[in-house]
Amino acid sequence: MAVLKVTFTKTNRDKLAQVLWVLNWVSVITGVTLFSLGLFLKVEIQKRRELMSKEIVSVPNMLICVGLTACAINFLGGKICYDCVDTTKFLRWKLLMLPYIICTFFFTFCILVGALMCYSMRNDLEESLFLGLRDAMRYYKDTDTPGRCYIKRTMDMLQMQFQCCGNGGYRDWFHIQWISNRYLDMTNSEVVERLRSNVEGKYLIDGVPFSCCGLHSPRPCIQHHITNNSAHYNYDYKKEELNLNRRGCRQALLEHYTQIMQSIGLIVLIIWLFEVSVLTGVRYLQTAMENVLRLGDPDSESDGWLLENSIADTARYNFNIIKNLGKCYQVDDDPNIDVPNTSQQAQENVPVKQIPVAR
C-alpha cells in the first residue's frame, strides 16, 4: 500500500510543477545564503586566528560546500519542474528523476548535519581558545620577537573591545611575566630580588595590562599592586569592586561565537525544513507524472505518493538489494574450488587392462 497517496488532476499537476519551479529558484537563493553564512563564519574565526590553538574550519567549510551544492541542485530542479508541465518534455527527465531525488535527499541530510554542527562545535572552540589565549598571554611581552610582535596589540584590542581580562579572569596575569626584561630596571634591588625569588627567574607581579581597566569605572584604574591595600588610598581589594574587567576573555569570545553559531544554526535549520518540503513536492510530482505515462492519457487523473509500498516493505526491499550486492562480490577462500582435478580425470581416461585368466 502506497504511503501518503494523493490523487492529482491535470490542473493540480500543472500547478504543483509551477509552484515547485518557483520554490526551486527560492532554494537557489537559500543556497547563496548558506554560502554567505559559511563565508561570514570563516571570516569571523579568521579575525581571532592568532588567539586559537587550531583553526575551526569544519563548520564554515561545510556550509560553503552545501551552499554551492544547493545552487546547482536547485537550479537543475527548477528546470525539471518547469518541463514537467508538458508530458512529452517530462520524458527527457524520466530516468533522471529518481537519482535526482535520491541525491537531493542526501543533500538535505547534509544541511541537517551542518545545522547540528553549528550547535556542537562549542567544546572544540572552547579548548582552542583556552590554549590559544594561554600562549598569547605568554608572548605578550615579546614585542621585539619576529612573529610575536603583534600579540601585545591583539591582546590589548581584545580586552578593550570585549571588556575582558586574562584567559579565565584578571588573576591569570599574576602567574606569567607580561613585562619584558628590557623594560625592567636591573639596578633596582626590589626588581632583582623578585627575579631571584622565582624558580624560573620570571618577574611576576600582582598587576595587569592597562587594557584590563574597566571603561566605566569612576575611579582611576588600579592595575599595579592590586592585592596591596596599603599601596592605594581607601582601598580594599577583598571588599571593594575592582575597577578591572572581571570576565575572562575566553568566556567573552565563547559567548560571542556561540551567539553567532546559534543564529546560523537556526537559519540553516529553517532552510533544511524548506528543502524537505520542496523535496516532498518533487517526489509527488515524479510519481504522479510516471503514473500518467502508464495510463497513456495526459489529461487523466493520476496518483502520487512518497513511497510506493509501506515503510517496512520498502526497507526490506532495499535491504535485500544490498544483501544481494554483497553476495555478488563474495569470493570463496579456496581459489581452486572450481578447477577440475586433472589427476582424477587422467585416471578416469586410462583404459582398463584385462588380466588373462589361467585355464
Short mmCIF file of C-alpha atoms in Angstrom, two decimals:
data_model
loop_
_atom_site.label_atom_id
_atom_site.label_comp_id
_atom_site.label_asym_id
_atom_site.label_seq_id
_atom_site.Cartn_x
_atom_site.Cartn_y
_atom_site.Cartn_z
CA MET A 1 0.00 0.00 0.00
CA ALA A 2 1.37 3.40 -1.01
CA VAL A 3 2.39 5.84 1.75
CA LEU A 4 0.56 9.21 1.79
CA LYS A 5 -1.12 8.70 -1.60
CA VAL A 6 -2.70 11.79 -3.19
CA THR A 7 -4.77 11.98 -6.39
CA PHE A 8 -3.86 14.78 -8.83
CA THR A 9 -5.86 16.13 -11.73
CA LYS A 10 -4.17 17.63 -14.79
CA THR A 11 -4.69 21.13 -13.39
CA ASN A 12 -3.28 20.16 -9.98
CA ARG A 13 -0.18 18.61 -11.55
CA ASP A 14 0.46 21.74 -13.60
CA LYS A 15 0.04 23.99 -10.57
CA LEU A 16 2.32 21.75 -8.49
CA ALA A 17 5.01 21.88 -11.19
CA GLN A 18 4.77 25.68 -11.39
CA VAL A 19 4.92 26.13 -7.62
CA LEU A 20 7.92 23.79 -7.38
CA TRP A 21 9.62 25.72 -10.18
CA VAL A 22 9.30 28.91 -8.10
CA LEU A 23 10.36 27.16 -4.88
CA ASN A 24 13.47 25.72 -6.53
CA TRP A 25 14.55 29.20 -7.52
CA VAL A 26 13.92 30.33 -3.96
CA SER A 27 16.10 27.40 -2.90
CA VAL A 28 18.87 28.74 -5.12
CA ILE A 29 18.71 31.92 -3.04
CA THR A 30 18.85 29.85 0.16
CA GLY A 31 21.96 28.18 -1.27
CA VAL A 32 23.55 31.59 -1.70
CA THR A 33 22.50 32.33 1.89
CA LEU A 34 24.20 29.17 3.15
CA PHE A 35 27.35 30.06 1.23
CA SER A 36 27.31 33.59 2.67
CA LEU A 37 26.81 32.32 6.23
CA GLY A 38 29.72 29.91 5.89
CA LEU A 39 31.92 32.67 4.47
CA PHE A 40 30.89 35.05 7.25
CA LEU A 41 31.67 32.48 9.96
CA LYS A 42 35.02 31.70 8.33
CA VAL A 43 35.96 35.39 8.33
CA GLU A 44 34.88 35.84 11.97
CA ILE A 45 37.02 32.89 13.05
CA GLN A 46 39.94 34.12 10.95
CA LYS A 47 39.84 37.50 12.75
CA ARG A 48 40.88 35.81 16.01
CA ARG A 49 43.01 33.09 14.44
CA GLU A 50 46.12 34.08 16.43
CA LEU A 51 44.16 33.59 19.66
CA MET A 52 43.26 29.98 18.84
CA SER A 53 45.48 26.92 19.03
CA LYS A 54 43.84 25.46 15.92
CA GLU A 55 41.59 26.84 13.25
CA ILE A 56 37.96 25.68 13.43
CA VAL A 57 37.15 25.30 9.73
CA SER A 58 34.88 22.24 9.56
CA VAL A 59 31.60 24.12 10.10
CA PRO A 60 32.24 27.09 7.75
CA ASN A 61 33.64 24.81 5.04
CA MET A 62 30.62 22.53 5.40
CA LEU A 63 28.23 25.48 4.98
CA ILE A 64 30.17 26.81 1.98
CA CYS A 65 30.13 23.43 0.20
CA VAL A 66 26.45 22.82 0.99
CA GLY A 67 25.56 26.30 -0.24
CA LEU A 68 27.30 25.81 -3.59
CA THR A 69 25.72 22.36 -3.96
CA ALA A 70 22.29 23.81 -3.18
CA CYS A 71 22.63 26.33 -6.00
CA ALA A 72 23.49 23.60 -8.52
CA ILE A 73 20.88 21.06 -7.38
CA ASN A 74 18.00 23.53 -7.14
CA PHE A 75 18.89 25.11 -10.47
CA LEU A 76 18.55 21.67 -12.07
CA GLY A 77 15.37 21.02 -10.05
CA GLY A 78 13.82 24.21 -11.34
CA LYS A 79 14.46 23.14 -14.93
CA ILE A 80 12.97 19.69 -14.30
CA CYS A 81 9.81 21.06 -12.65
CA TYR A 82 9.35 23.59 -15.44
CA ASP A 83 9.41 20.80 -18.06
CA CYS A 84 7.01 18.63 -16.04
CA VAL A 85 4.12 20.81 -17.17
CA ASP A 86 4.39 19.10 -20.56
CA THR A 87 4.22 15.29 -20.58
CA THR A 88 6.42 14.99 -23.67
CA LYS A 89 9.16 17.12 -22.08
CA PHE A 90 8.94 15.04 -18.92
CA LEU A 91 10.15 12.01 -20.91
CA ARG A 92 13.62 13.61 -21.06
CA TRP A 93 13.88 13.61 -17.30
CA LYS A 94 12.02 10.38 -16.52
CA LEU A 95 15.15 8.28 -15.96
CA LEU A 96 16.93 11.12 -14.14
CA MET A 97 14.14 11.97 -11.69
CA LEU A 98 14.69 9.15 -9.19
CA PRO A 99 18.51 9.60 -8.98
CA TYR A 100 17.91 13.34 -8.64
CA ILE A 101 15.51 12.78 -5.72
CA ILE A 102 17.95 10.40 -4.01
CA CYS A 103 20.83 12.88 -4.37
CA THR A 104 18.61 15.69 -3.08
CA PHE A 105 17.63 13.54 -0.10
CA PHE A 106 21.28 13.07 0.90
CA PHE A 107 21.88 16.76 0.25
CA THR A 108 19.11 17.76 2.67
CA PHE A 109 20.66 15.37 5.19
CA CYS A 110 23.96 17.27 4.82
CA ILE A 111 22.11 20.52 5.55
CA LEU A 112 20.78 18.99 8.76
CA VAL A 113 24.29 17.85 9.69
CA GLY A 114 25.55 21.39 9.09
CA ALA A 115 22.89 22.80 11.41
CA LEU A 116 23.78 20.30 14.14
CA MET A 117 27.50 21.06 13.73
CA CYS A 118 26.80 24.72 14.49
CA TYR A 119 25.47 23.69 17.90
CA SER A 120 28.14 21.06 18.62
CA MET A 121 31.38 22.95 17.92
CA ARG A 122 31.33 24.82 21.25
CA ASN A 123 33.59 22.32 23.04
CA ASP A 124 36.24 22.36 20.30
CA LEU A 125 36.10 26.13 20.19
CA GLU A 126 36.47 26.45 23.97
CA GLU A 127 39.54 24.19 24.02
CA SER A 128 41.10 26.04 21.11
CA LEU A 129 40.51 29.43 22.78
CA PHE A 130 41.90 28.22 26.12
CA LEU A 131 45.18 27.08 24.60
CA GLY A 132 45.42 29.99 22.19
CA LEU A 133 44.82 32.67 24.83
CA ARG A 134 47.27 30.97 27.19
CA ASP A 135 50.02 31.18 24.56
CA ALA A 136 49.07 34.74 23.59
CA MET A 137 49.45 35.87 27.21
CA ARG A 138 52.87 34.21 27.40
CA TYR A 139 54.01 36.04 24.26
CA TYR A 140 52.51 39.39 25.33
CA LYS A 141 55.93 40.76 26.35
CA ASP A 142 57.74 39.61 23.17
CA THR A 143 57.22 42.85 21.26
CA ASP A 144 60.71 42.64 19.73
CA THR A 145 60.46 38.98 18.66
CA PRO A 146 59.68 38.36 14.97
CA GLY A 147 56.33 36.60 14.57
CA ARG A 148 55.13 37.66 18.04
CA CYS A 149 55.42 41.44 17.91
CA TYR A 150 51.71 41.80 17.08
CA ILE A 151 50.46 39.70 20.03
CA LYS A 152 50.50 42.59 22.53
CA ARG A 153 48.36 44.79 20.31
CA THR A 154 45.98 41.90 19.60
CA MET A 155 45.50 41.11 23.30
CA ASP A 156 45.04 44.77 24.23
CA MET A 157 42.45 45.31 21.48
CA LEU A 158 40.65 42.13 22.53
CA GLN A 159 40.48 43.09 26.20
CA MET A 160 39.25 46.59 25.41
CA GLN A 161 36.74 45.58 22.74
CA PHE A 162 35.16 42.71 24.72
CA GLN A 163 35.82 44.32 28.16
CA CYS A 164 37.56 41.19 29.43
CA CYS A 165 40.81 40.40 31.17
CA GLY A 166 43.07 37.36 31.03
CA ASN A 167 42.09 33.88 29.98
CA GLY A 168 39.68 32.96 32.73
CA GLY A 169 40.00 36.20 34.75
CA TYR A 170 42.36 39.03 35.70
CA ARG A 171 44.34 36.84 38.12
CA ASP A 172 45.77 34.90 35.18
CA TRP A 173 48.18 37.80 34.62
CA PHE A 174 49.65 37.25 38.10
CA HIS A 175 51.15 33.92 37.05
CA ILE A 176 53.04 34.99 33.94
CA GLN A 177 55.67 37.59 33.18
CA TRP A 178 53.98 40.06 30.88
CA ILE A 179 56.63 42.83 31.20
CA SER A 180 59.74 42.34 29.06
CA ASN A 181 63.16 42.31 30.77
CA ARG A 182 64.28 45.18 28.54
CA TYR A 183 61.87 47.43 30.48
CA LEU A 184 63.00 46.28 33.94
CA ASP A 185 65.43 48.37 35.96
CA MET A 186 68.11 45.85 36.91
CA THR A 187 69.74 48.40 39.22
CA ASN A 188 66.65 48.32 41.41
CA SER A 189 67.14 45.90 44.28
CA GLU A 190 63.43 45.13 44.50
CA VAL A 191 63.33 44.05 40.84
CA VAL A 192 66.45 41.90 41.22
CA GLU A 193 65.11 40.30 44.39
CA ARG A 194 61.80 39.48 42.72
CA LEU A 195 63.62 37.83 39.82
CA ARG A 196 65.80 35.77 42.16
CA SER A 197 62.88 34.69 44.30
CA ASN A 198 61.20 32.99 41.34
CA VAL A 199 62.38 29.48 40.50
CA GLU A 200 62.16 30.12 36.75
CA GLY A 201 63.63 33.61 37.04
CA LYS A 202 60.41 35.35 35.98
CA TYR A 203 59.29 38.78 37.06
CA LEU A 204 55.82 38.11 38.49
CA ILE A 205 53.70 40.91 39.93
CA ASP A 206 50.14 41.39 41.08
CA GLY A 207 49.39 43.66 38.16
CA VAL A 208 47.60 43.57 34.81
CA PRO A 209 48.00 45.39 31.47
CA PHE A 210 46.24 48.73 31.03
CA SER A 211 43.71 47.18 28.65
CA CYS A 212 42.14 45.31 31.59
CA CYS A 213 40.91 48.56 33.12
CA GLY A 214 37.15 48.99 33.19
CA LEU A 215 35.92 51.75 30.93
CA HIS A 216 33.01 52.69 33.17
CA SER A 217 34.86 52.84 36.49
CA PRO A 218 34.67 56.25 38.23
CA ARG A 219 37.99 55.65 39.99
CA PRO A 220 41.36 55.90 38.24
CA CYS A 221 42.46 52.47 37.19
CA ILE A 222 44.40 50.40 39.71
CA GLN A 223 46.44 47.99 37.60
CA HIS A 224 49.52 47.55 39.77
CA HIS A 225 49.76 46.28 43.37
CA ILE A 226 46.19 45.09 43.08
CA THR A 227 46.38 42.91 46.20
CA ASN A 228 48.28 45.50 48.26
CA ASN A 229 45.76 47.59 50.20
CA SER A 230 48.42 49.92 51.65
CA ALA A 231 49.60 50.94 48.17
CA HIS A 232 46.32 52.78 47.47
CA TYR A 233 44.19 55.22 49.42
CA ASN A 234 40.84 53.98 50.73
CA TYR A 235 41.19 50.63 49.03
CA ASP A 236 40.37 47.03 49.97
CA TYR A 237 40.71 44.57 47.13
CA LYS A 238 38.73 41.88 49.00
CA LYS A 239 35.67 44.05 49.62
CA GLU A 240 35.73 46.75 47.01
CA GLU A 241 34.57 46.12 43.47
CA LEU A 242 37.73 46.30 41.41
CA ASN A 243 37.81 48.71 38.52
CA LEU A 244 39.07 45.92 36.25
CA ASN A 245 37.19 43.82 33.75
CA ARG A 246 36.11 40.77 35.72
CA ARG A 247 35.12 38.50 32.85
CA GLY A 248 37.73 36.27 31.21
CA CYS A 249 38.39 36.70 27.51
CA ARG A 250 37.80 33.01 26.84
CA GLN A 251 34.27 33.31 28.16
CA ALA A 252 33.71 36.56 26.25
CA LEU A 253 34.86 35.09 22.93
CA LEU A 254 32.97 31.87 23.56
CA GLU A 255 29.73 33.77 24.13
CA HIS A 256 30.41 35.86 21.02
CA TYR A 257 30.95 32.87 18.76
CA THR A 258 28.19 30.82 20.38
CA GLN A 259 25.67 33.54 19.65
CA ILE A 260 26.79 33.67 16.02
CA MET A 261 26.70 29.87 15.62
CA GLN A 262 23.29 29.51 17.25
CA SER A 263 21.86 32.16 14.94
CA ILE A 264 23.42 30.48 11.90
CA GLY A 265 22.25 27.06 13.12
CA LEU A 266 18.67 28.31 13.41
CA ILE A 267 18.76 29.77 9.89
CA VAL A 268 20.23 26.55 8.48
CA LEU A 269 17.56 24.51 10.27
CA ILE A 270 14.82 26.64 8.69
CA ILE A 271 16.45 26.17 5.30
CA TRP A 272 16.53 22.40 5.90
CA LEU A 273 12.79 22.33 6.59
CA PHE A 274 12.19 24.34 3.43
CA GLU A 275 14.33 21.95 1.35
CA VAL A 276 12.49 18.94 2.79
CA SER A 277 9.14 20.44 1.74
CA VAL A 278 10.47 21.08 -1.77
CA LEU A 279 11.83 17.53 -1.98
CA THR A 280 8.45 16.15 -0.88
CA GLY A 281 6.70 18.11 -3.62
CA VAL A 282 9.16 16.90 -6.27
CA ARG A 283 8.57 13.29 -5.19
CA TYR A 284 4.79 13.71 -5.55
CA LEU A 285 5.26 15.30 -8.97
CA GLN A 286 7.55 12.49 -10.14
CA THR A 287 5.24 9.65 -9.13
CA ALA A 288 2.16 11.44 -10.48
CA MET A 289 3.81 12.04 -13.87
CA GLU A 290 5.04 8.44 -14.10
CA ASN A 291 1.53 7.16 -13.42
CA VAL A 292 0.21 9.43 -16.18
CA LEU A 293 2.62 7.79 -18.61
CA ARG A 294 1.41 4.35 -17.51
CA LEU A 295 -2.21 5.35 -18.10
CA GLY A 296 -1.39 6.79 -21.54
CA ASP A 297 -3.76 9.78 -21.15
CA PRO A 298 -2.05 13.12 -20.34
CA ASP A 299 -5.35 14.66 -19.19
CA SER A 300 -6.36 11.87 -16.80
CA GLU A 301 -6.10 11.83 -13.03
CA SER A 302 -3.09 10.13 -11.50
CA ASP A 303 -1.93 9.13 -8.05
CA GLY A 304 1.22 10.41 -6.40
CA TRP A 305 2.91 9.14 -3.25
CA LEU A 306 6.03 9.30 -1.17
CA LEU A 307 6.63 5.53 -1.08
CA GLU A 308 5.04 3.02 -3.43
CA ASN A 309 4.93 0.38 -0.68
CA SER A 310 4.79 0.57 3.09
CA ILE A 311 7.84 1.71 5.03
CA ALA A 312 8.55 -1.84 6.24
CA ASP A 313 8.28 -3.31 2.73
CA THR A 314 10.47 -0.58 1.28
CA ALA A 315 13.12 -1.11 3.94
CA ARG A 316 13.01 -4.88 3.39
CA TYR A 317 13.31 -4.45 -0.37
CA ASN A 318 16.32 -2.14 -0.10
CA PHE A 319 17.95 -4.44 2.45
CA ASN A 320 17.62 -7.37 0.08
CA ILE A 321 19.21 -5.35 -2.71
CA ILE A 322 22.20 -4.51 -0.50
CA LYS A 323 22.48 -8.12 0.62
CA ASN A 324 22.40 -9.43 -2.96
CA LEU A 325 25.07 -6.92 -3.95
CA GLY A 326 27.25 -8.31 -1.17
CA LYS A 327 26.77 -11.84 -2.47
CA CYS A 328 27.77 -10.81 -5.97
CA TYR A 329 31.18 -9.67 -4.74
CA GLN A 330 31.71 -12.56 -2.33
CA VAL A 331 34.81 -14.64 -3.16
CA ASP A 332 35.42 -18.14 -1.81
CA ASP A 333 38.57 -18.72 0.20
CA ASP A 334 39.81 -21.59 -1.99
CA PRO A 335 40.93 -20.20 -5.36
CA ASN A 336 40.98 -23.70 -6.89
CA ILE A 337 37.48 -24.68 -5.83
CA ASP A 338 36.14 -24.59 -9.38
CA VAL A 339 39.29 -26.01 -11.05
CA PRO A 340 38.81 -29.62 -12.16
CA ASN A 341 41.17 -32.25 -10.75
CA THR A 342 43.40 -33.22 -13.67
CA SER A 343 44.87 -36.25 -11.93
CA GLN A 344 41.41 -37.71 -11.35
CA GLN A 345 40.45 -37.08 -14.97
CA ALA A 346 43.61 -38.78 -16.13
CA GLN A 347 42.83 -41.86 -14.07
CA GLU A 348 39.33 -41.99 -15.49
CA ASN A 349 40.59 -41.80 -19.09
CA VAL A 350 43.17 -44.63 -18.72
CA PRO A 351 41.80 -47.80 -20.39
CA VAL A 352 41.37 -50.76 -18.11
CA LYS A 353 43.77 -53.60 -18.97
CA GLN A 354 42.23 -57.02 -18.71
CA ILE A 355 44.32 -59.68 -16.91
CA PRO A 356 44.22 -63.05 -18.69
CA VAL A 357 42.69 -65.81 -16.66
CA ALA A 358 44.59 -69.13 -16.49
CA ARG A 359 42.71 -72.16 -17.82
#
